[in-house]
Amino acid sequence: MRQLGSCAALLVSGGDSRITPDPVTGRNKYGCLATPDTGVIALGSSTASSISEKGFRAAEALRLSCEQQLATASEAEVYRRQMDLVRGELLSLCGCAPDSGVEAVIAASGTDMHLLIAQLLQLPLTLMIDQAETGSGLAAALRGQHFSKDSTCLGGIPDTASISNWQGALQMLAARDETGQALTAGQMRESLFAAAEPVLAAGGQILCILTDVSKTGLIFPDIASLKALQQQWPQQVHVLVDACQFRIAQCSLQAYLRHGFMVALTGSKFLAGPTFSGALLLPASVAAILRSRSLPPGAQAYSVAGDWPASFAAAQSLPQQANFGLLLRWEAALAELRDFVRLDEQHIRDFLSDFKQAVLARLSSEPHFSVLPNPALDRSALHDSDSWDAEQSIFPFLLYRPISAGNRQLLNREQTMQIYLALQQPSASHRYQLGQPVLCELRDGIAVSALRLCVSAAMLSAARQKPVAQQLIDDALAALDQLAVLISAMQQPPNTSRL
Ligand SMILES: Cc1ncc(COP(=O)(O)O)c(C=O)c1O
């Protein structure tokens, strides 16, 4: 029988170098393993997660099934068959009826998905949120460039900077001001229209990325402004909702699709599936247009035919190959999503609200921390449902070193990174994984960044049992305690501003 290799080895294959494990530690650059990591308290789902036991079991079962199918079918055939099932189940778990006409495309990560859609659309201008608030490779991917020197998921080092002859302009719009405050709806509208209008008025088309939600939990730009822009220029404004954090309720996702917006998702942030996996949902109206588009040859290093619905011309221009690593990563993510969609909406809200209360109370009362403020998540221009995604599930905060009563120093970006990494090292108590630091402001010319405590779908599933729910909140508070210990143990930091 044709062997595919071990499940753990497959899970770290078929992606860019971000998923490659360190040969000594077995961990990728985010500290995640390809096997369940029982010793870690995982609070970093906004960045990446190690696979859960449930996810690993699902991936292993699919690996064995694929090996059996390979007795009578080629790798490409087995891959297409299984990816069709993944697409079908993802659509169904997202509430898309079989006759909705919504199509799903699979990619190696959220960044890869942005890269592929940019190549398919090839528009002259793309508008996106400030790059600190989103995936670090997104700007390059949307401009038509390889997002790192090891960005291809099918191997090979790109010999040109660009994926194809097309090079789009990209404009990034700030989501926070220089003090870290999120922009108001009025400010967002102003900067969106200022960037878009000159191109639209000249008859050009643009791609607007609506980030819901960003790395620190923002919706940007505000939905009402983007809808207004699109209503004014319906043929020229294309909207891709970057819901790669997947922190949106089914009714929000469906409302975006009803508006004719494309929606990018991942299985590896809120869902806490293994690093990394991406998907794109195309509403029927957009699928009808994109179905006949082909991809340039440079995209062949990022996608295979089976990642696309068979009716898409893009599939014809891609290699008839299999990416079993990506298939297994999605299978593990779907195991989390299956459980999550069964949860009672009220349970989700209650846990998110209890978690927020406990965490914000601690962050506001300790001199080592300050909360990075987030406005309420406003989707009122999208739908009038009262859904769980109105609650935040990412809690960003800054770190300080208390120096005397009432006096403290803000840690700079490098120091925050140092503390974030130290938190993951084995210690007397526990290892904690938080969302990796996000650059969020400059204070006195010094770059500072925020750490993030995150709730995942997997945590919400586990929290159905009351004692587990309390334990999860206690774990988050213990992570903050450990952070305070690490900060206090730091050497006197040079170059920090006194506040
Ligand atoms: C809002 C958002 N979009 C896109 C991405 C990129 O997704 P991926 O890490 O799967 O490439 C990220 C990554 O953190 C993100 O936070």
Short mmCIF file of C-alpha atoms and ligand atoms in Angstrom, two decimals:
data_model
loop_
_atom_site.label_atom_id
_atom_site.label_comp_id
_atom_site.label_asym_id
_atom_site.label_seq_id
_atom_site.Cartn_x
_atom_site.Cartn_y
_atom_site.Cartn_z
CA MET A 1 0.00 0.00 0.00
CA ARG A 2 1.25 3.49 -0.85
CA GLN A 3 2.41 5.17 2.38
CA LEU A 4 1.99 8.90 2.92
CA GLY A 5 4.35 9.27 5.85
CA SER A 6 3.47 10.02 9.45
CA CYS A 7 0.65 12.33 10.36
CA ALA A 8 3.03 14.67 12.23
CA ALA A 9 5.35 14.90 9.20
CA LEU A 10 2.45 15.56 6.81
CA LEU A 11 1.03 18.28 9.04
CA VAL A 12 4.18 20.37 8.62
CA SER A 13 4.37 19.86 4.86
CA GLY A 14 2.81 21.80 2.00
CA GLY A 15 3.04 25.25 3.54
CA ASP A 16 5.52 28.12 3.62
CA SER A 17 8.49 28.24 5.99
CA ARG A 18 6.32 29.60 8.83
CA ILE A 19 5.10 26.05 9.46
CA THR A 20 8.53 24.39 9.29
CA PRO A 21 9.56 22.93 12.65
CA ASP A 22 12.92 23.73 14.18
CA PRO A 23 15.00 20.52 13.87
CA VAL A 24 15.98 20.66 17.55
CA THR A 25 12.77 21.74 19.31
CA GLY A 26 10.22 20.39 16.81
CA ARG A 27 8.40 23.72 17.14
CA ASN A 28 7.62 26.21 14.42
CA LYS A 29 8.47 29.92 14.75
CA TYR A 30 5.32 30.45 16.83
CA GLY A 31 6.31 27.72 19.30
CA CYS A 32 3.69 25.26 18.00
CA LEU A 33 4.13 21.50 17.62
CA ALA A 34 2.72 19.20 14.94
CA THR A 35 1.47 16.90 17.71
CA PRO A 36 -0.75 17.79 20.69
CA ASP A 37 1.15 19.93 23.21
CA THR A 38 -0.34 19.00 26.56
CA GLY A 39 2.10 21.10 28.57
CA VAL A 40 1.14 24.48 27.17
CA ILE A 41 -1.63 26.86 28.17
CA ALA A 42 -2.76 28.02 24.76
CA LEU A 43 -4.00 31.62 24.78
CA GLY A 44 -2.48 32.68 21.45
CA SER A 45 -5.08 31.65 18.88
CA SER A 46 -4.88 35.05 17.15
CA THR A 47 -1.44 33.90 15.93
CA ALA A 48 -1.21 30.10 15.86
CA SER A 49 -1.96 26.95 17.84
CA SER A 50 -0.58 23.45 18.24
CA ILE A 51 -2.99 20.80 17.00
CA SER A 52 -5.44 19.47 19.63
CA GLU A 53 -5.84 15.78 20.44
CA LYS A 54 -9.25 15.82 18.76
CA GLY A 55 -7.75 17.47 15.66
CA PHE A 56 -4.87 15.00 15.55
CA ARG A 57 -7.25 12.03 15.75
CA ALA A 58 -9.31 13.44 12.86
CA ALA A 59 -6.17 14.09 10.76
CA GLU A 60 -4.79 10.61 11.43
CA ALA A 61 -8.10 8.95 10.49
CA LEU A 62 -8.13 10.85 7.20
CA ARG A 63 -4.49 10.00 6.52
CA LEU A 64 -5.29 6.27 6.87
CA SER A 65 -8.34 6.61 4.65
CA CYS A 66 -6.27 8.39 1.97
CA GLU A 67 -3.67 5.62 2.06
CA GLN A 68 -6.41 3.06 1.45
CA GLN A 69 -7.88 5.09 -1.40
CA LEU A 70 -4.43 5.31 -3.01
CA ALA A 71 -4.64 1.58 -3.77
CA THR A 72 -7.07 2.37 -6.58
CA ALA A 73 -6.66 6.06 -7.37
CA SER A 74 -3.86 8.55 -8.02
CA GLU A 75 -2.74 11.05 -5.38
CA ALA A 76 -4.33 13.91 -7.33
CA GLU A 77 -7.64 12.04 -7.57
CA VAL A 78 -7.73 11.18 -3.87
CA TYR A 79 -6.79 14.76 -3.00
CA ARG A 80 -9.53 16.26 -5.18
CA ARG A 81 -12.13 13.86 -3.77
CA GLN A 82 -11.20 14.67 -0.17
CA MET A 83 -10.86 18.41 -0.77
CA ASP A 84 -14.34 18.40 -2.35
CA LEU A 85 -15.57 16.91 0.94
CA VAL A 86 -13.67 19.53 2.98
CA ARG A 87 -15.16 22.32 0.84
CA GLY A 88 -18.64 20.86 1.17
CA GLU A 89 -18.41 20.49 4.93
CA LEU A 90 -16.86 23.94 5.43
CA LEU A 91 -19.68 25.53 3.42
CA SER A 92 -22.30 23.61 5.33
CA LEU A 93 -20.77 24.50 8.74
CA CYS A 94 -20.74 28.14 7.61
CA GLY A 95 -24.49 27.92 6.91
CA CYS A 96 -24.29 27.90 3.09
CA ALA A 97 -27.13 25.83 1.61
CA PRO A 98 -26.11 23.48 -1.26
CA ASP A 99 -28.19 25.56 -3.69
CA SER A 100 -26.75 28.91 -2.50
CA GLY A 101 -24.18 28.92 -5.28
CA VAL A 102 -21.46 29.89 -2.75
CA GLU A 103 -18.13 28.32 -3.72
CA ALA A 104 -15.12 27.58 -1.52
CA VAL A 105 -11.44 27.67 -2.50
CA ILE A 106 -8.75 26.25 -0.20
CA ALA A 107 -5.24 27.70 0.30
CA ALA A 108 -2.23 26.98 2.46
CA SER A 109 -2.87 30.00 4.72
CA GLY A 110 -4.80 33.24 4.93
CA THR A 111 -1.85 35.02 3.33
CA ASP A 112 -1.77 32.53 0.43
CA MET A 113 -5.51 33.10 -0.07
CA HIS A 114 -4.97 36.86 -0.39
CA LEU A 115 -2.11 36.25 -2.81
CA LEU A 116 -4.27 34.03 -5.03
CA ILE A 117 -7.30 36.30 -5.13
CA ALA A 118 -5.08 39.29 -5.97
CA GLN A 119 -3.68 37.32 -8.93
CA LEU A 120 -7.15 36.36 -10.06
CA LEU A 121 -8.50 39.92 -9.88
CA GLN A 122 -5.37 41.90 -10.86
CA LEU A 123 -6.88 45.29 -9.98
CA PRO A 124 -4.93 48.57 -10.17
CA LEU A 125 -5.43 49.54 -6.50
CA THR A 126 -5.94 47.64 -3.27
CA LEU A 127 -6.81 49.29 0.03
CA MET A 128 -6.04 47.49 3.27
CA ILE A 129 -5.63 48.07 6.99
CA ASP A 130 -2.24 49.11 8.39
CA GLN A 131 -0.02 46.06 8.07
CA ALA A 132 0.73 45.77 11.80
CA GLU A 133 -2.94 44.85 12.32
CA THR A 134 -2.97 41.95 9.88
CA GLY A 135 -0.82 39.11 8.57
CA SER A 136 2.76 40.31 8.06
CA GLY A 137 2.94 38.94 4.51
CA LEU A 138 -0.40 40.30 3.37
CA ALA A 139 0.87 43.55 1.88
CA ALA A 140 3.39 41.75 -0.36
CA ALA A 141 0.83 39.11 -1.34
CA LEU A 142 -1.74 41.74 -2.32
CA ARG A 143 0.87 43.66 -4.33
CA GLY A 144 1.60 40.56 -6.38
CA GLN A 145 4.87 39.64 -4.68
CA HIS A 146 6.14 36.50 -2.97
CA PHE A 147 5.60 37.22 0.71
CA SER A 148 8.94 35.75 1.81
CA LYS A 149 11.85 33.98 0.20
CA ASP A 150 10.31 30.67 1.37
CA SER A 151 6.69 31.58 0.78
CA THR A 152 5.81 28.93 -1.78
CA CYS A 153 3.94 25.97 -0.34
CA LEU A 154 4.97 23.56 -3.08
CA GLY A 155 8.72 24.10 -2.67
CA GLY A 156 11.22 26.03 -4.72
CA ILE A 157 12.63 29.47 -4.12
CA PRO A 158 11.12 32.19 -6.28
CA ASP A 159 13.65 33.65 -8.71
CA THR A 160 11.71 36.87 -9.26
CA ALA A 161 10.19 39.25 -6.73
CA SER A 162 6.83 39.24 -8.51
CA ILE A 163 4.46 36.37 -9.07
CA SER A 164 3.34 37.62 -12.48
CA ASN A 165 3.66 40.64 -14.77
CA TRP A 166 0.87 42.33 -12.86
CA GLN A 167 1.89 44.73 -10.07
CA GLY A 168 -0.94 46.48 -8.27
CA ALA A 169 -0.70 49.62 -6.18
CA LEU A 170 -1.41 49.09 -2.50
CA GLN A 171 -2.41 51.68 0.03
CA MET A 172 -2.45 50.91 3.74
CA LEU A 173 -4.81 52.87 5.96
CA ALA A 174 -4.04 53.48 9.63
CA ALA A 175 -6.52 51.89 12.01
CA ARG A 176 -5.15 53.49 15.19
CA ASP A 177 -3.70 56.92 15.84
CA GLU A 178 -0.22 57.50 17.23
CA THR A 179 -1.47 56.99 20.80
CA GLY A 180 -2.96 53.60 19.99
CA GLN A 181 -6.60 54.81 19.93
CA ALA A 182 -8.73 53.20 17.22
CA LEU A 183 -10.01 55.63 14.59
CA THR A 184 -13.62 56.76 14.84
CA ALA A 185 -16.13 55.80 12.11
CA GLY A 186 -15.90 59.34 10.75
CA GLN A 187 -12.10 59.19 10.53
CA MET A 188 -12.23 55.79 8.84
CA ARG A 189 -14.76 57.06 6.30
CA GLU A 190 -12.60 60.06 5.52
CA SER A 191 -9.43 58.06 4.91
CA LEU A 192 -11.27 55.38 2.92
CA PHE A 193 -12.93 57.86 0.58
CA ALA A 194 -9.77 59.95 0.22
CA ALA A 195 -7.82 56.88 -0.90
CA ALA A 196 -10.50 55.39 -3.13
CA GLU A 197 -12.19 58.35 -4.82
CA PRO A 198 -9.40 59.51 -7.18
CA VAL A 199 -9.13 56.03 -8.76
CA LEU A 200 -12.89 55.42 -8.82
CA ALA A 201 -13.66 58.85 -10.27
CA ALA A 202 -11.20 58.09 -13.08
CA GLY A 203 -13.11 54.89 -13.84
CA GLY A 204 -10.64 52.49 -12.17
CA GLN A 205 -11.54 49.42 -10.11
CA ILE A 206 -10.33 48.78 -6.60
CA LEU A 207 -10.13 45.91 -4.15
CA CYS A 208 -11.03 46.91 -0.59
CA ILE A 209 -10.06 44.61 2.24
CA LEU A 210 -12.58 44.82 5.05
CA THR A 211 -10.80 43.36 8.07
CA ASP A 212 -13.22 41.69 10.49
CA VAL A 213 -11.41 41.36 12.85
CA SER A 214 -7.81 42.56 12.92
CA LYS A 215 -4.97 41.15 15.01
CA THR A 216 -6.00 43.33 17.94
CA GLY A 217 -9.74 42.89 17.43
CA LEU A 218 -10.79 45.83 15.22
CA ILE A 219 -13.24 45.99 12.32
CA PHE A 220 -11.66 48.20 9.64
CA PRO A 221 -12.85 50.19 7.78
CA ASP A 222 -16.29 50.55 9.31
CA ILE A 223 -18.87 48.54 7.43
CA ALA A 224 -21.26 51.45 6.81
CA SER A 225 -18.56 53.49 5.02
CA LEU A 226 -17.49 50.62 2.83
CA LYS A 227 -21.09 49.86 1.90
CA ALA A 228 -21.59 53.53 1.02
CA LEU A 229 -18.49 53.46 -1.20
CA GLN A 230 -19.70 50.34 -2.94
CA GLN A 231 -23.21 51.71 -3.44
CA GLN A 232 -21.73 54.77 -5.11
CA TRP A 233 -19.50 52.73 -7.46
CA PRO A 234 -21.11 49.27 -7.59
CA GLN A 235 -19.21 48.06 -10.65
CA GLN A 236 -15.82 49.31 -9.50
CA VAL A 237 -15.53 48.43 -5.81
CA HIS A 238 -14.74 44.78 -5.00
CA VAL A 239 -14.77 43.77 -1.36
CA LEU A 240 -12.81 40.98 0.28
CA VAL A 241 -13.67 40.49 3.93
CA ASP A 242 -10.54 39.40 5.74
CA ALA A 243 -12.20 37.22 8.36
CA CYS A 244 -9.02 35.16 8.67
CA GLN A 245 -9.31 35.36 12.44
CA PHE A 246 -12.69 33.59 11.88
CA ARG A 247 -14.10 35.44 14.88
CA ILE A 248 -17.45 35.99 13.23
CA ALA A 249 -20.84 34.42 13.78
CA GLN A 250 -22.59 32.54 11.02
CA CYS A 251 -25.16 35.32 10.57
CA SER A 252 -22.38 37.90 9.99
CA LEU A 253 -20.61 35.66 7.51
CA GLN A 254 -23.87 35.02 5.65
CA ALA A 255 -24.69 38.73 5.60
CA TYR A 256 -21.30 39.51 4.01
CA LEU A 257 -21.95 36.89 1.33
CA ARG A 258 -25.45 38.32 0.71
CA HIS A 259 -23.80 41.72 0.12
CA GLY A 260 -21.72 40.10 -2.61
CA PHE A 261 -18.51 40.30 -0.54
CA MET A 262 -15.87 37.57 -0.75
CA VAL A 263 -14.87 36.17 2.65
CA ALA A 264 -11.37 34.88 3.54
CA LEU A 265 -11.17 32.47 6.50
CA THR A 266 -8.57 30.32 8.18
CA GLY A 267 -8.78 27.15 10.22
CA SER A 268 -5.78 28.14 12.29
CA LYS A 269 -6.70 31.22 14.35
CA PHE A 270 -9.97 31.24 16.35
CA LEU A 271 -10.67 27.62 15.38
CA ALA A 272 -7.24 26.65 16.79
CA GLY A 273 -6.54 24.15 14.04
CA PRO A 274 -2.87 23.46 13.24
CA THR A 275 -0.72 26.16 11.62
CA PHE A 276 -1.77 27.04 8.83
CA SER A 277 -4.85 26.68 6.57
CA GLY A 278 -6.88 29.18 4.56
CA ALA A 279 -10.13 29.30 2.60
CA LEU A 280 -12.12 31.75 0.53
CA LEU A 281 -15.91 31.79 0.24
CA LEU A 282 -17.20 33.31 -2.99
CA PRO A 283 -20.82 34.44 -3.23
CA ALA A 284 -22.61 33.11 -6.32
CA SER A 285 -22.45 36.47 -8.16
CA VAL A 286 -18.65 36.69 -7.74
CA ALA A 287 -18.09 32.99 -8.43
CA ALA A 288 -19.91 33.43 -11.76
CA ILE A 289 -17.34 36.06 -12.80
CA LEU A 290 -14.22 34.39 -11.41
CA ARG A 291 -15.04 30.89 -12.65
CA SER A 292 -13.60 31.60 -16.09
CA ARG A 293 -10.44 33.38 -14.89
CA SER A 294 -7.11 31.58 -14.99
CA LEU A 295 -4.09 32.08 -12.78
CA PRO A 296 -0.63 33.12 -14.03
CA PRO A 297 2.12 30.46 -14.04
CA GLY A 298 3.74 32.03 -10.94
CA ALA A 299 0.71 31.01 -8.87
CA GLN A 300 1.49 27.36 -9.51
CA ALA A 301 3.89 27.33 -6.56
CA TYR A 302 1.02 28.28 -4.22
CA SER A 303 -1.94 26.16 -5.21
CA VAL A 304 -2.91 22.87 -6.82
CA ALA A 305 -5.91 22.01 -8.99
CA GLY A 306 -7.75 20.18 -6.19
CA ASP A 307 -7.80 23.33 -4.03
CA TRP A 308 -10.40 24.80 -6.45
CA PRO A 309 -13.88 23.70 -7.40
CA ALA A 310 -13.49 21.64 -10.59
CA SER A 311 -15.62 24.11 -12.58
CA PHE A 312 -13.03 26.91 -12.09
CA ALA A 313 -10.67 27.59 -14.99
CA ALA A 314 -7.96 28.38 -12.40
CA ALA A 315 -7.91 24.67 -11.56
CA GLN A 316 -6.95 23.84 -15.15
CA SER A 317 -3.83 26.01 -14.98
CA LEU A 318 -2.56 24.51 -11.71
CA PRO A 319 -0.56 21.33 -11.08
CA GLN A 320 -2.53 18.07 -10.74
CA GLN A 321 -0.77 17.37 -7.48
CA ALA A 322 -1.75 16.62 -3.90
CA ASN A 323 -1.02 18.67 -0.78
CA PHE A 324 -1.93 16.14 1.89
CA GLY A 325 -0.47 18.33 4.64
CA LEU A 326 -3.00 21.07 3.87
CA LEU A 327 -5.81 18.51 3.63
CA LEU A 328 -5.01 17.13 7.08
CA ARG A 329 -4.69 20.61 8.60
CA TRP A 330 -8.16 21.48 7.34
CA GLU A 331 -9.55 18.16 8.57
CA ALA A 332 -8.24 18.96 12.06
CA ALA A 333 -9.69 22.48 11.90
CA LEU A 334 -13.08 21.14 10.80
CA ALA A 335 -13.10 18.87 13.85
CA GLU A 336 -12.98 22.06 15.97
CA LEU A 337 -15.56 23.87 13.84
CA ARG A 338 -18.00 20.92 14.00
CA ASP A 339 -18.04 21.15 17.79
CA PHE A 340 -18.12 24.94 17.84
CA VAL A 341 -21.24 25.29 15.65
CA ARG A 342 -23.14 23.03 18.05
CA LEU A 343 -22.52 25.37 20.99
CA ASP A 344 -25.35 27.30 22.50
CA GLU A 345 -25.07 30.99 21.54
CA GLN A 346 -25.76 32.07 25.12
CA HIS A 347 -22.93 29.87 26.42
CA ILE A 348 -20.50 31.55 24.00
CA ARG A 349 -21.59 35.01 25.07
CA ASP A 350 -21.49 34.15 28.78
CA PHE A 351 -17.99 32.70 28.61
CA LEU A 352 -16.61 35.56 26.50
CA SER A 353 -18.15 38.07 28.88
CA ASP A 354 -16.84 36.31 32.02
CA PHE A 355 -13.38 36.00 30.46
CA LYS A 356 -13.36 39.67 29.49
CA GLN A 357 -14.45 40.83 32.92
CA ALA A 358 -11.81 38.81 34.74
CA VAL A 359 -8.98 39.68 32.34
CA LEU A 360 -9.75 43.39 32.00
CA ALA A 361 -10.12 43.74 35.77
CA ARG A 362 -6.64 42.27 36.27
CA LEU A 363 -5.07 44.23 33.41
CA SER A 364 -6.47 47.49 34.74
CA SER A 365 -5.47 46.94 38.35
CA GLU A 366 -1.83 45.88 37.93
CA PRO A 367 1.02 48.32 37.30
CA HIS A 368 2.64 45.88 34.85
CA PHE A 369 -0.15 46.28 32.30
CA SER A 370 -2.44 48.65 30.48
CA VAL A 371 -5.30 47.67 28.21
CA LEU A 372 -5.09 48.66 24.54
CA PRO A 373 -8.60 50.06 24.13
CA ASN A 374 -10.91 48.60 21.50
CA PRO A 375 -14.21 50.17 20.44
CA ALA A 376 -17.36 48.03 20.45
CA LEU A 377 -17.61 45.72 17.44
CA ASP A 378 -20.24 47.42 15.32
CA ARG A 379 -21.85 45.30 12.59
CA SER A 380 -25.16 47.18 12.66
CA ALA A 381 -24.70 48.22 9.00
CA LEU A 382 -24.42 44.54 8.11
CA HIS A 383 -27.36 42.96 9.94
CA ASP A 384 -29.62 43.58 12.88
CA SER A 385 -29.06 40.22 14.58
CA ASP A 386 -27.76 40.07 18.08
CA SER A 387 -24.92 37.60 17.63
CA TRP A 388 -22.06 36.32 19.83
CA ASP A 389 -19.41 38.06 17.72
CA ALA A 390 -20.40 41.39 19.30
CA GLU A 391 -18.20 40.18 22.18
CA GLN A 392 -14.43 40.57 21.89
CA SER A 393 -12.32 37.41 21.98
CA ILE A 394 -8.90 39.13 21.64
CA PHE A 395 -7.60 41.21 24.55
CA PRO A 396 -4.51 43.30 23.67
CA PHE A 397 -2.40 44.99 26.34
CA LEU A 398 0.92 46.77 26.86
CA LEU A 399 3.65 45.81 29.31
CA TYR A 400 5.31 48.07 31.91
CA ARG A 401 8.11 47.76 34.39
CA PRO A 402 7.15 49.34 37.73
CA ILE A 403 10.12 51.36 39.00
CA SER A 404 8.75 53.09 42.10
CA ALA A 405 5.38 53.92 43.59
CA GLY A 406 3.22 55.39 40.80
CA ASN A 407 6.12 55.31 38.34
CA ARG A 408 6.54 52.78 35.58
CA GLN A 409 8.37 52.29 32.27
CA LEU A 410 6.69 51.10 29.12
CA LEU A 411 8.53 48.13 27.61
CA ASN A 412 9.63 48.63 24.04
CA ARG A 413 9.01 46.26 21.16
CA GLU A 414 12.14 44.16 21.65
CA GLN A 415 11.58 43.78 25.39
CA THR A 416 7.98 42.74 24.83
CA MET A 417 9.15 40.11 22.35
CA GLN A 418 11.69 38.87 24.88
CA ILE A 419 8.98 38.46 27.54
CA TYR A 420 6.60 36.81 25.05
CA LEU A 421 9.27 34.22 24.21
CA ALA A 422 10.25 33.68 27.85
CA LEU A 423 6.62 32.90 28.69
CA GLN A 424 6.79 29.89 26.37
CA GLN A 425 9.92 28.44 27.97
CA PRO A 426 9.48 25.55 30.39
CA SER A 427 9.39 26.99 33.92
CA ALA A 428 8.60 25.77 37.38
CA SER A 429 4.91 26.25 36.73
CA HIS A 430 3.57 26.32 33.19
CA ARG A 431 4.32 27.38 29.64
CA TYR A 432 1.97 30.00 28.24
CA GLN A 433 1.38 30.87 24.61
CA LEU A 434 -0.06 34.32 23.92
CA GLY A 435 -0.71 36.08 20.63
CA GLN A 436 2.63 37.35 19.35
CA PRO A 437 3.39 41.05 19.91
CA VAL A 438 1.65 43.49 17.56
CA LEU A 439 3.29 46.84 16.82
CA CYS A 440 0.72 49.38 17.88
CA GLU A 441 2.22 52.77 18.63
CA LEU A 442 5.25 54.94 18.94
CA ARG A 443 5.82 56.62 22.29
CA ASP A 444 8.53 59.27 22.31
CA GLY A 445 9.87 57.73 19.11
CA ILE A 446 10.09 54.25 20.66
CA ALA A 447 8.12 51.44 19.00
CA VAL A 448 5.96 49.53 21.44
CA SER A 449 3.83 46.49 20.86
CA ALA A 450 0.88 44.75 22.48
CA LEU A 451 0.59 41.17 23.65
CA ARG A 452 -2.76 39.44 23.28
CA LEU A 453 -4.78 37.03 25.39
CA CYS A 454 -7.18 35.19 23.10
CA VAL A 455 -10.18 32.93 23.45
CA SER A 456 -10.46 30.18 20.84
CA ALA A 457 -13.35 28.06 19.59
CA ALA A 458 -11.63 25.06 21.18
CA MET A 459 -11.65 26.86 24.56
CA LEU A 460 -15.33 27.68 24.17
CA SER A 461 -16.10 24.03 23.43
CA ALA A 462 -14.13 22.93 26.49
CA ALA A 463 -15.81 25.59 28.64
CA ARG A 464 -19.18 23.84 28.37
CA GLN A 465 -18.11 22.14 31.60
CA LYS A 466 -18.35 24.74 34.35
CA PRO A 467 -15.16 23.73 36.24
CA VAL A 468 -13.21 23.84 32.95
CA ALA A 469 -14.61 27.30 32.19
CA GLN A 470 -13.33 28.58 35.53
CA GLN A 471 -9.97 26.85 34.99
CA LEU A 472 -9.56 28.57 31.60
CA ILE A 473 -10.12 31.97 33.18
CA ASP A 474 -7.75 31.10 36.04
CA ASP A 475 -5.15 30.05 33.45
CA ALA A 476 -5.38 33.43 31.72
CA LEU A 477 -4.92 35.20 35.06
CA ALA A 478 -2.00 32.90 35.88
CA ALA A 479 -0.41 33.88 32.55
CA LEU A 480 -0.64 37.52 33.64
CA ASP A 481 0.92 36.64 37.01
CA GLN A 482 3.78 34.90 35.22
CA LEU A 483 4.23 37.91 32.93
CA ALA A 484 4.53 40.18 35.96
CA VAL A 485 7.19 37.87 37.43
CA LEU A 486 9.17 37.88 34.18
CA ILE A 487 8.96 41.66 33.85
CA SER A 488 10.14 42.18 37.42
CA ALA A 489 13.10 39.86 36.76
CA MET A 490 14.21 41.90 33.72
CA GLN A 491 17.41 43.87 33.76
CA GLN A 492 16.97 47.65 33.93
CA PRO A 493 15.80 48.24 30.37
CA PRO A 494 17.70 50.86 28.36
CA ASN A 495 15.89 53.30 26.04
CA THR A 496 12.42 53.10 27.51
CA SER A 497 10.25 56.09 28.05
CA ARG A 498 9.22 57.03 31.55
CA LEU A 499 5.47 57.63 31.81
C1 LIG B 1 -6.53 39.62 10.26
C2 LIG B 1 -5.56 38.67 9.63
N1 LIG B 1 -5.63 38.42 8.32
C3 LIG B 1 -4.79 37.58 7.70
C4 LIG B 1 -3.80 36.94 8.39
C5 LIG B 1 -2.88 36.00 7.67
O1 LIG B 1 -3.29 34.66 7.89
P1 LIG B 1 -2.22 33.48 7.94
O2 LIG B 1 -1.44 33.60 9.20
O3 LIG B 1 -3.07 32.23 7.89
O4 LIG B 1 -1.37 33.61 6.74
C6 LIG B 1 -3.67 37.17 9.76
C7 LIG B 1 -2.59 36.55 10.53
O5 LIG B 1 -2.38 36.81 11.69
C8 LIG B 1 -4.57 38.05 10.41
O6 LIG B 1 -4.50 38.31 11.72
#
